């Protein structure tokens, strides 16, 4: 399982300085997330001790759906639906009873604060108590919460009447830490971004593929601190994506470099950013303000490997991927370097699960010796 298949190996300069246009929230919100890949659904939010307040900007003049779901699907879920018609905002607290139109809750616990349509589309601002004590609502917790969203170009006919189905494209899910990051650390004014992307990779029609791309951050010229990693885009087949760097001197020709880089794709390699699929949360994450993950150190971080694992069980043929990571970094070094501890079971040929087990637990151990080697010398 841990063997990997590297199909294309190219030495690619990373794309510096890209940015996407987003509508600005009306109020100040510390957190924001682009919920779909096309920038059609922007979420801004702000938790306090008792409530979470949201503002959504959605590219539609029809209805907008927003919800919290334990499994990322429409059922079960705590949902609000809103739209603006003839200058009036309609907004209801609902829940789903299946994969069909959500029904209106008996207890209306989400409160509309503002609704308007502008050039971008529809804006709704609403708030809800963290805990409502209504069985049809889901309590906001410190864990990653699955946000679900939908929208439609048309308004429903009546407030309680049937809503046109959003269709397969105009909905989705994203995992977000709504509560845990109660304040965003200040970040430096001199931050810039760099994109490390899969470059429209054509995913081969096989069940599982590990694709690697090798990048250089040589253009940075010196050590910088990453302050915020972000999964730039996600495509449906993506299972995990991981950025490694290694301890090579970056000399010699590219092929030599790449083969050595691949040979070193072992525990000696330093994981810089790991992301698993959309089911785990990927933002917003900021390093604490006195800590940064080192990138671009000329002597040891010269080679970066972006490894993407695709699951393609039905062997689709026309899948193109340009997902990857956006790194926000600063040349102003922070007090401490961040490190990453990877723990888990190594899966190999000695790893045997007896047949007919319904449930089987593996245990892995980190010895003190080993941990000490990886830790800072004190
Ligand atoms: C928290 O936010 C809600 C909704 O905006 C507001 O009514 C409440 O007063 C806020 N509480 C505090 C302590 O700021």
PDB file of N, CA, C and O in Angstrom, residues 102-171:
ATOM      1  N   UNK A 102     -35.628  20.031   2.265  1.00  0.00           N
ATOM      2  CA  UNK A 102     -35.649  20.089   3.730  1.00  0.00           C
ATOM      3  C   UNK A 102     -36.956  20.681   4.255  1.00  0.00           C
ATOM      4  O   UNK A 102     -37.542  21.561   3.624  1.00  0.00           O
ATOM      5  N   UNK A 103     -37.394  20.188   5.410  1.00  0.00           N
ATOM      6  CA  UNK A 103     -38.656  20.674   5.988  1.00  0.00           C
ATOM      7  C   UNK A 103     -38.359  21.744   7.031  1.00  0.00           C
ATOM      8  O   UNK A 103     -37.273  21.791   7.608  1.00  0.00           O
ATOM      9  N   UNK A 104     -39.347  22.603   7.250  1.00  0.00           N
ATOM     10  CA  UNK A 104     -39.172  23.733   8.166  1.00  0.00           C
ATOM     11  C   UNK A 104     -39.238  23.250   9.615  1.00  0.00           C
ATOM     12  O   UNK A 104     -40.138  22.493   9.979  1.00  0.00           O
ATOM     13  N   UNK A 105     -38.260  23.662  10.441  1.00  0.00           N
ATOM     14  CA  UNK A 105     -38.237  23.264  11.860  1.00  0.00           C
ATOM     15  C   UNK A 105     -39.402  23.910  12.607  1.00  0.00           C
ATOM     16  O   UNK A 105     -39.783  25.039  12.304  1.00  0.00           O
ATOM     17  N   UNK A 106     -39.877  23.198  13.614  1.00  0.00           N
ATOM     18  CA  UNK A 106     -40.907  23.800  14.463  1.00  0.00           C
ATOM     19  C   UNK A 106     -40.334  24.964  15.271  1.00  0.00           C
ATOM     20  O   UNK A 106     -40.989  25.945  15.513  1.00  0.00           O
ATOM     21  N   UNK A 107     -39.080  24.778  15.690  1.00  0.00           N
ATOM     22  CA  UNK A 107     -38.444  25.853  16.435  1.00  0.00           C
ATOM     23  C   UNK A 107     -37.459  26.566  15.500  1.00  0.00           C
ATOM     24  O   UNK A 107     -36.536  25.948  14.978  1.00  0.00           O
ATOM     25  N   UNK A 108     -37.697  27.869  15.262  1.00  0.00           N
ATOM     26  CA  UNK A 108     -36.841  28.632  14.340  1.00  0.00           C
ATOM     27  C   UNK A 108     -35.683  29.242  15.135  1.00  0.00           C
ATOM     28  O   UNK A 108     -35.847  30.234  15.838  1.00  0.00           O
ATOM     29  N   UNK A 109     -34.510  28.637  15.027  1.00  0.00           N
ATOM     30  CA  UNK A 109     -33.396  29.051  15.873  1.00  0.00           C
ATOM     31  C   UNK A 109     -32.315  29.835  15.138  1.00  0.00           C
ATOM     32  O   UNK A 109     -31.425  30.385  15.763  1.00  0.00           O
ATOM     33  N   UNK A 110     -32.360  29.828  13.822  1.00  0.00           N
ATOM     34  CA  UNK A 110     -31.410  30.649  13.074  1.00  0.00           C
ATOM     35  C   UNK A 110     -32.089  32.001  12.834  1.00  0.00           C
ATOM     36  O   UNK A 110     -33.262  32.046  12.458  1.00  0.00           O
ATOM     37  N   UNK A 111     -31.348  33.069  13.042  1.00  0.00           N
ATOM     38  CA  UNK A 111     -31.934  34.397  12.900  1.00  0.00           C
ATOM     39  C   UNK A 111     -31.309  35.119  11.718  1.00  0.00           C
ATOM     40  O   UNK A 111     -30.075  35.208  11.628  1.00  0.00           O
ATOM     41  N   UNK A 112     -32.166  35.623  10.848  1.00  0.00           N
ATOM     42  CA  UNK A 112     -31.676  36.423   9.730  1.00  0.00           C
ATOM     43  C   UNK A 112     -31.295  37.799  10.243  1.00  0.00           C
ATOM     44  O   UNK A 112     -32.064  38.439  10.966  1.00  0.00           O
ATOM     45  N   UNK A 113     -30.115  38.288   9.871  1.00  0.00           N
ATOM     46  CA  UNK A 113     -29.698  39.631  10.277  1.00  0.00           C
ATOM     47  C   UNK A 113     -29.769  40.601   9.106  1.00  0.00           C
ATOM     48  O   UNK A 113     -29.995  41.795   9.277  1.00  0.00           O
ATOM     49  N   UNK A 114     -29.557  40.064   7.896  1.00  0.00           N
ATOM     50  CA  UNK A 114     -29.519  40.959   6.740  1.00  0.00           C
ATOM     51  C   UNK A 114     -29.646  40.140   5.453  1.00  0.00           C
ATOM     52  O   UNK A 114     -29.127  39.033   5.372  1.00  0.00           O
ATOM     53  N   UNK A 115     -30.339  40.691   4.461  1.00  0.00           N
ATOM     54  CA  UNK A 115     -30.392  40.052   3.154  1.00  0.00           C
ATOM     55  C   UNK A 115     -30.406  41.109   2.075  1.00  0.00           C
ATOM     56  O   UNK A 115     -31.059  42.135   2.232  1.00  0.00           O
ATOM     57  N   UNK A 116     -29.650  40.895   1.014  1.00  0.00           N
ATOM     58  CA  UNK A 116     -29.698  41.828  -0.118  1.00  0.00           C
ATOM     59  C   UNK A 116     -29.192  41.134  -1.371  1.00  0.00           C
ATOM     60  O   UNK A 116     -28.516  40.109  -1.303  1.00  0.00           O
ATOM     61  N   UNK A 117     -29.561  41.717  -2.524  1.00  0.00           N
ATOM     62  CA  UNK A 117     -28.962  41.268  -3.777  1.00  0.00           C
ATOM     63  C   UNK A 117     -28.076  42.389  -4.283  1.00  0.00           C
ATOM     64  O   UNK A 117     -28.423  43.556  -4.181  1.00  0.00           O
ATOM     65  N   UNK A 118     -26.900  42.027  -4.807  1.00  0.00           N
ATOM     66  CA  UNK A 118     -26.021  43.043  -5.409  1.00  0.00           C
ATOM     67  C   UNK A 118     -25.488  42.513  -6.741  1.00  0.00           C
ATOM     68  O   UNK A 118     -26.004  41.514  -7.254  1.00  0.00           O
ATOM     69  N   UNK A 119     -24.471  43.169  -7.302  1.00  0.00           N
ATOM     70  CA  UNK A 119     -23.973  42.734  -8.624  1.00  0.00           C
ATOM     71  C   UNK A 119     -23.463  41.295  -8.561  1.00  0.00           C
ATOM     72  O   UNK A 119     -23.543  40.557  -9.527  1.00  0.00           O
ATOM     73  N   UNK A 120     -22.872  40.919  -7.421  1.00  0.00           N
ATOM     74  CA  UNK A 120     -22.316  39.569  -7.333  1.00  0.00           C
ATOM     75  C   UNK A 120     -23.430  38.530  -7.275  1.00  0.00           C
ATOM     76  O   UNK A 120     -23.348  37.485  -7.906  1.00  0.00           O
ATOM     77  N   UNK A 121     -24.464  38.816  -6.501  1.00  0.00           N
ATOM     78  CA  UNK A 121     -25.530  37.832  -6.351  1.00  0.00           C
ATOM     79  C   UNK A 121     -26.337  38.098  -5.106  1.00  0.00           C
ATOM     80  O   UNK A 121     -26.840  39.202  -4.920  1.00  0.00           O
ATOM     81  N   UNK A 122     -26.413  37.096  -4.238  1.00  0.00           N
ATOM     82  CA  UNK A 122     -27.247  37.192  -3.045  1.00  0.00           C
ATOM     83  C   UNK A 122     -26.365  37.180  -1.804  1.00  0.00           C
ATOM     84  O   UNK A 122     -25.442  36.373  -1.712  1.00  0.00           O
ATOM     85  N   UNK A 123     -26.672  38.088  -0.893  1.00  0.00           N
ATOM     86  CA  UNK A 123     -25.953  38.138   0.379  1.00  0.00           C
ATOM     87  C   UNK A 123     -26.933  37.852   1.498  1.00  0.00           C
ATOM     88  O   UNK A 123     -28.014  38.470   1.556  1.00  0.00           O
ATOM     89  N   UNK A 124     -26.607  36.928   2.368  1.00  0.00           N
ATOM     90  CA  UNK A 124     -27.422  36.666   3.555  1.00  0.00           C
ATOM     91  C   UNK A 124     -26.501  36.692   4.758  1.00  0.00           C
ATOM     92  O   UNK A 124     -25.401  36.136   4.715  1.00  0.00           O
ATOM     93  N   UNK A 125     -26.952  37.360   5.817  1.00  0.00           N
ATOM     94  CA  UNK A 125     -26.200  37.302   7.073  1.00  0.00           C
ATOM     95  C   UNK A 125     -27.134  36.733   8.126  1.00  0.00           C
ATOM     96  O   UNK A 125     -28.292  37.163   8.227  1.00  0.00           O
ATOM     97  N   UNK A 126     -26.674  35.751   8.877  1.00  0.00           N
ATOM     98  CA  UNK A 126     -27.539  35.110   9.855  1.00  0.00           C
ATOM     99  C   UNK A 126     -26.713  34.608  11.016  1.00  0.00           C
ATOM    100  O   UNK A 126     -25.486  34.468  10.917  1.00  0.00           O
ATOM    101  N   UNK A 127     -27.393  34.340  12.123  1.00  0.00           N
ATOM    102  CA  UNK A 127     -26.677  33.914  13.319  1.00  0.00           C
ATOM    103  C   UNK A 127     -27.464  32.815  14.009  1.00  0.00           C
ATOM    104  O   UNK A 127     -28.676  32.667  13.783  1.00  0.00           O
ATOM    105  N   UNK A 128     -26.745  32.028  14.794  1.00  0.00           N
ATOM    106  CA  UNK A 128     -27.424  30.993  15.581  1.00  0.00           C
ATOM    107  C   UNK A 128     -26.636  30.768  16.847  1.00  0.00           C
ATOM    108  O   UNK A 128     -25.409  30.882  16.862  1.00  0.00           O
ATOM    109  N   UNK A 129     -27.379  30.413  17.913  1.00  0.00           N
ATOM    110  CA  UNK A 129     -26.708  30.046  19.160  1.00  0.00           C
ATOM    111  C   UNK A 129     -25.894  28.790  18.930  1.00  0.00           C
ATOM    112  O   UNK A 129     -26.277  27.909  18.149  1.00  0.00           O
ATOM    113  N   UNK A 130     -24.789  28.661  19.663  1.00  0.00           N
ATOM    114  CA  UNK A 130     -23.942  27.480  19.532  1.00  0.00           C
ATOM    115  C   UNK A 130     -24.752  26.230  19.872  1.00  0.00           C
ATOM    116  O   UNK A 130     -24.686  25.224  19.176  1.00  0.00           O
ATOM    117  N   UNK A 131     -25.532  26.318  20.946  1.00  0.00           N
ATOM    118  CA  UNK A 131     -26.373  25.190  21.371  1.00  0.00           C
ATOM    119  C   UNK A 131     -27.806  25.686  21.442  1.00  0.00           C
ATOM    120  O   UNK A 131     -28.090  26.657  22.131  1.00  0.00           O
ATOM    121  N   UNK A 132     -28.721  25.060  20.688  1.00  0.00           N
ATOM    122  CA  UNK A 132     -30.095  25.575  20.663  1.00  0.00           C
ATOM    123  C   UNK A 132     -31.060  24.707  21.451  1.00  0.00           C
ATOM    124  O   UNK A 132     -32.190  25.113  21.690  1.00  0.00           O
ATOM    125  N   UNK A 133     -30.656  23.494  21.798  1.00  0.00           N
ATOM    126  CA  UNK A 133     -31.529  22.528  22.478  1.00  0.00           C
ATOM    127  C   UNK A 133     -32.701  22.093  21.601  1.00  0.00           C
ATOM    128  O   UNK A 133     -33.690  21.569  22.099  1.00  0.00           O
ATOM    129  N   UNK A 134     -32.601  22.307  20.297  1.00  0.00           N
ATOM    130  CA  UNK A 134     -33.622  21.797  19.389  1.00  0.00           C
ATOM    131  C   UNK A 134     -33.020  20.553  18.712  1.00  0.00           C
ATOM    132  O   UNK A 134     -31.928  20.609  18.155  1.00  0.00           O
ATOM    133  N   UNK A 135     -33.736  19.432  18.789  1.00  0.00           N
ATOM    134  CA  UNK A 135     -33.218  18.192  18.201  1.00  0.00           C
ATOM    135  C   UNK A 135     -33.019  18.293  16.691  1.00  0.00           C
ATOM    136  O   UNK A 135     -32.303  17.492  16.103  1.00  0.00           O
ATOM    137  N   UNK A 136     -33.670  19.262  16.072  1.00  0.00           N
ATOM    138  CA  UNK A 136     -33.508  19.420  14.626  1.00  0.00           C
ATOM    139  C   UNK A 136     -32.286  20.261  14.250  1.00  0.00           C
ATOM    140  O   UNK A 136     -32.008  20.455  13.070  1.00  0.00           O
ATOM    141  N   UNK A 137     -31.591  20.798  15.265  1.00  0.00           N
ATOM    142  CA  UNK A 137     -30.379  21.582  14.989  1.00  0.00           C
ATOM    143  C   UNK A 137     -29.142  20.796  15.408  1.00  0.00           C
ATOM    144  O   UNK A 137     -29.229  19.895  16.239  1.00  0.00           O
ATOM    145  N   UNK A 138     -28.013  21.145  14.869  1.00  0.00           N
ATOM    146  CA  UNK A 138     -26.752  20.499  15.233  1.00  0.00           C
ATOM    147  C   UNK A 138     -25.893  21.505  15.992  1.00  0.00           C
ATOM    148  O   UNK A 138     -25.703  22.636  15.541  1.00  0.00           O
ATOM    149  N   UNK A 139     -25.408  21.081  17.160  1.00  0.00           N
ATOM    150  CA  UNK A 139     -24.600  21.966  18.002  1.00  0.00           C
ATOM    151  C   UNK A 139     -23.258  22.233  17.322  1.00  0.00           C
ATOM    152  O   UNK A 139     -22.626  21.325  16.782  1.00  0.00           O
ATOM    153  N   UNK A 140     -22.820  23.492  17.348  1.00  0.00           N
ATOM    154  CA  UNK A 140     -21.498  23.828  16.807  1.00  0.00           C
ATOM    155  C   UNK A 140     -20.438  23.348  17.792  1.00  0.00           C
ATOM    156  O   UNK A 140     -20.523  23.644  18.975  1.00  0.00           O
ATOM    157  N   UNK A 141     -19.452  22.624  17.298  1.00  0.00           N
ATOM    158  CA  UNK A 141     -18.430  22.125  18.213  1.00  0.00           C
ATOM    159  C   UNK A 141     -17.055  22.562  17.749  1.00  0.00           C
ATOM    160  O   UNK A 141     -16.885  23.143  16.681  1.00  0.00           O
ATOM    161  N   UNK A 142     -16.062  22.248  18.600  1.00  0.00           N
ATOM    162  CA  UNK A 142     -14.675  22.615  18.286  1.00  0.00           C
ATOM    163  C   UNK A 142     -14.082  21.761  17.186  1.00  0.00           C
ATOM    164  O   UNK A 142     -12.997  22.024  16.701  1.00  0.00           O
ATOM    165  N   UNK A 143     -14.762  20.673  16.858  1.00  0.00           N
ATOM    166  CA  UNK A 143     -14.202  19.797  15.835  1.00  0.00           C
ATOM    167  C   UNK A 143     -14.481  20.353  14.445  1.00  0.00           C
ATOM    168  O   UNK A 143     -15.259  21.281  14.285  1.00  0.00           O
ATOM    169  N   UNK A 144     -13.846  19.747  13.470  1.00  0.00           N
ATOM    170  CA  UNK A 144     -14.125  20.137  12.098  1.00  0.00           C
ATOM    171  C   UNK A 144     -15.589  19.854  11.815  1.00  0.00           C
ATOM    172  O   UNK A 144     -16.091  18.783  12.125  1.00  0.00           O
ATOM    173  N   UNK A 145     -16.296  20.823  11.264  1.00  0.00           N
ATOM    174  CA  UNK A 145     -17.713  20.633  10.970  1.00  0.00           C
ATOM    175  C   UNK A 145     -17.906  20.633   9.466  1.00  0.00           C
ATOM    176  O   UNK A 145     -17.271  21.411   8.751  1.00  0.00           O
ATOM    177  N   UNK A 146     -18.769  19.757   9.010  1.00  0.00           N
ATOM    178  CA  UNK A 146     -19.012  19.694   7.562  1.00  0.00           C
ATOM    179  C   UNK A 146     -20.106  20.678   7.194  1.00  0.00           C
ATOM    180  O   UNK A 146     -21.251  20.550   7.619  1.00  0.00           O
ATOM    181  N   UNK A 147     -19.707  21.628   6.408  1.00  0.00           N
ATOM    182  CA  UNK A 147     -20.653  22.621   5.901  1.00  0.00           C
ATOM    183  C   UNK A 147     -21.204  22.074   4.584  1.00  0.00           C
ATOM    184  O   UNK A 147     -20.447  21.557   3.770  1.00  0.00           O
ATOM    185  N   UNK A 148     -22.499  22.170   4.390  1.00  0.00           N
ATOM    186  CA  UNK A 148     -23.056  21.839   3.084  1.00  0.00           C
ATOM    187  C   UNK A 148     -23.681  23.103   2.498  1.00  0.00           C
ATOM    188  O   UNK A 148     -24.110  23.983   3.249  1.00  0.00           O
ATOM    189  N   UNK A 149     -23.684  23.208   1.190  1.00  0.00           N
ATOM    190  CA  UNK A 149     -24.224  24.416   0.576  1.00  0.00           C
ATOM    191  C   UNK A 149     -24.905  24.049  -0.734  1.00  0.00           C
ATOM    192  O   UNK A 149     -24.608  23.010  -1.344  1.00  0.00           O
ATOM    193  N   UNK A 150     -25.829  24.905  -1.142  1.00  0.00           N
ATOM    194  CA  UNK A 150     -26.475  24.734  -2.440  1.00  0.00           C
ATOM    195  C   UNK A 150     -27.012  26.088  -2.886  1.00  0.00           C
ATOM    196  O   UNK A 150     -27.100  27.027  -2.084  1.00  0.00           O
ATOM    197  N   UNK A 151     -27.326  26.190  -4.141  1.00  0.00           N
ATOM    198  CA  UNK A 151     -27.981  27.404  -4.651  1.00  0.00           C
ATOM    199  C   UNK A 151     -28.654  27.066  -5.957  1.00  0.00           C
ATOM    200  O   UNK A 151     -28.396  26.020  -6.570  1.00  0.00           O
ATOM    201  N   UNK A 152     -29.542  27.972  -6.377  1.00  0.00           N
ATOM    202  CA  UNK A 152     -30.322  27.723  -7.589  1.00  0.00           C
ATOM    203  C   UNK A 152     -30.601  29.063  -8.257  1.00  0.00           C
ATOM    204  O   UNK A 152     -30.769  30.069  -7.567  1.00  0.00           O
ATOM    205  N   UNK A 153     -30.665  29.122  -9.584  1.00  0.00           N
ATOM    206  CA  UNK A 153     -30.941  30.416 -10.230  1.00  0.00           C
ATOM    207  C   UNK A 153     -32.347  30.958  -9.968  1.00  0.00           C
ATOM    208  O   UNK A 153     -32.588  32.147 -10.158  1.00  0.00           O
ATOM    209  N   UNK A 154     -33.276  30.102  -9.511  1.00  0.00           N
ATOM    210  CA  UNK A 154     -34.650  30.572  -9.298  1.00  0.00           C
ATOM    211  C   UNK A 154     -35.032  30.571  -7.827  1.00  0.00           C
ATOM    212  O   UNK A 154     -34.507  29.802  -7.034  1.00  0.00           O
ATOM    213  N   UNK A 155     -35.999  31.428  -7.505  1.00  0.00           N
ATOM    214  CA  UNK A 155     -36.593  31.428  -6.169  1.00  0.00           C
ATOM    215  C   UNK A 155     -37.681  30.361  -6.121  1.00  0.00           C
ATOM    216  O   UNK A 155     -38.302  30.068  -7.145  1.00  0.00           O
ATOM    217  N   UNK A 156     -37.964  29.821  -4.925  1.00  0.00           N
ATOM    218  CA  UNK A 156     -39.145  28.956  -4.803  1.00  0.00           C
ATOM    219  C   UNK A 156     -40.406  29.778  -5.064  1.00  0.00           C
ATOM    220  O   UNK A 156     -40.397  31.002  -4.914  1.00  0.00           O
ATOM    221  N   UNK A 157     -41.479  29.116  -5.443  1.00  0.00           N
ATOM    222  CA  UNK A 157     -42.731  29.813  -5.759  1.00  0.00           C
ATOM    223  C   UNK A 157     -43.343  30.505  -4.546  1.00  0.00           C
ATOM    224  O   UNK A 157     -43.767  31.639  -4.600  1.00  0.00           O
ATOM    225  N   UNK A 158     -43.381  29.787  -3.422  1.00  0.00           N
ATOM    226  CA  UNK A 158     -43.933  30.365  -2.195  1.00  0.00           C
ATOM    227  C   UNK A 158     -42.963  30.092  -1.066  1.00  0.00           C
ATOM    228  O   UNK A 158     -42.034  29.301  -1.221  1.00  0.00           O
ATOM    229  N   UNK A 159     -43.226  30.717   0.081  1.00  0.00           N
ATOM    230  CA  UNK A 159     -42.275  30.580   1.178  1.00  0.00           C
ATOM    231  C   UNK A 159     -42.158  29.140   1.656  1.00  0.00           C
ATOM    232  O   UNK A 159     -41.094  28.676   2.018  1.00  0.00           O
ATOM    233  N   UNK A 160     -43.266  28.440   1.692  1.00  0.00           N
ATOM    234  CA  UNK A 160     -43.225  27.070   2.179  1.00  0.00           C
ATOM    235  C   UNK A 160     -43.336  26.068   1.032  1.00  0.00           C
ATOM    236  O   UNK A 160     -43.181  24.884   1.234  1.00  0.00           O
ATOM    237  N   UNK A 161     -43.601  26.595  -0.157  1.00  0.00           N
ATOM    238  CA  UNK A 161     -43.837  25.733  -1.309  1.00  0.00           C
ATOM    239  C   UNK A 161     -42.575  25.069  -1.799  1.00  0.00           C
ATOM    240  O   UNK A 161     -41.488  25.281  -1.271  1.00  0.00           O
ATOM    241  N   UNK A 162     -42.728  24.251  -2.841  1.00  0.00           N
ATOM    242  CA  UNK A 162     -41.607  23.404  -3.204  1.00  0.00           C
ATOM    243  C   UNK A 162     -40.480  24.209  -3.841  1.00  0.00           C
ATOM    244  O   UNK A 162     -40.686  25.194  -4.547  1.00  0.00           O
ATOM    245  N   UNK A 163     -39.279  23.773  -3.557  1.00  0.00           N
ATOM    246  CA  UNK A 163     -38.092  24.433  -4.066  1.00  0.00           C
ATOM    247  C   UNK A 163     -37.583  23.642  -5.262  1.00  0.00           C
ATOM    248  O   UNK A 163     -37.531  22.422  -5.207  1.00  0.00           O
ATOM    249  N   UNK A 164     -37.162  24.335  -6.330  1.00  0.00           N
ATOM    250  CA  UNK A 164     -36.555  23.590  -7.439  1.00  0.00           C
ATOM    251  C   UNK A 164     -35.256  22.935  -6.955  1.00  0.00           C
ATOM    252  O   UNK A 164     -34.541  23.485  -6.128  1.00  0.00           O
ATOM    253  N   UNK A 165     -34.984  21.745  -7.447  1.00  0.00           N
ATOM    254  CA  UNK A 165     -33.782  21.010  -7.026  1.00  0.00           C
ATOM    255  C   UNK A 165     -32.535  21.742  -7.496  1.00  0.00           C
ATOM    256  O   UNK A 165     -32.473  22.217  -8.628  1.00  0.00           O
ATOM    257  N   UNK A 166     -31.515  21.793  -6.620  1.00  0.00           N
ATOM    258  CA  UNK A 166     -30.296  22.525  -6.961  1.00  0.00           C
ATOM    259  C   UNK A 166     -29.482  21.845  -8.059  1.00  0.00           C
ATOM    260  O   UNK A 166     -28.604  22.451  -8.662  1.00  0.00           O
ATOM    261  N   UNK A 167     -29.759  20.543  -8.326  1.00  0.00           N
ATOM    262  CA  UNK A 167     -29.015  19.846  -9.378  1.00  0.00           C
ATOM    263  C   UNK A 167     -27.694  19.308  -8.856  1.00  0.00           C
ATOM    264  O   UNK A 167     -27.323  19.525  -7.711  1.00  0.00           O
ATOM    265  N   UNK A 168     -26.974  18.618  -9.736  1.00  0.00           N
ATOM    266  CA  UNK A 168     -25.746  17.965  -9.269  1.00  0.00           C
ATOM    267  C   UNK A 168     -24.567  18.921  -9.126  1.00  0.00           C
ATOM    268  O   UNK A 168     -23.633  18.656  -8.390  1.00  0.00           O
ATOM    269  N   UNK A 169     -24.614  20.049  -9.818  1.00  0.00           N
ATOM    270  CA  UNK A 169     -23.434  20.924  -9.796  1.00  0.00           C
ATOM    271  C   UNK A 169     -23.495  22.005  -8.730  1.00  0.00           C
ATOM    272  O   UNK A 169     -22.474  22.421  -8.213  1.00  0.00           O
ATOM    273  N   UNK A 170     -24.695  22.477  -8.418  1.00  0.00           N
ATOM    274  CA  UNK A 170     -24.780  23.644  -7.555  1.00  0.00           C
ATOM    275  C   UNK A 170     -24.920  23.274  -6.085  1.00  0.00           C
ATOM    276  O   UNK A 170     -25.770  23.798  -5.376  1.00  0.00           O
ATOM    277  N   UNK A 171     -24.124  22.329  -5.643  1.00  0.00           N
ATOM    278  CA  UNK A 171     -24.101  22.020  -4.215  1.00  0.00           C
ATOM    279  C   UNK A 171     -22.763  21.377  -3.883  1.00  0.00           C
ATOM    280  O   UNK A 171     -22.000  21.010  -4.778  1.00  0.00           O
TER     281      UNK A 171
END
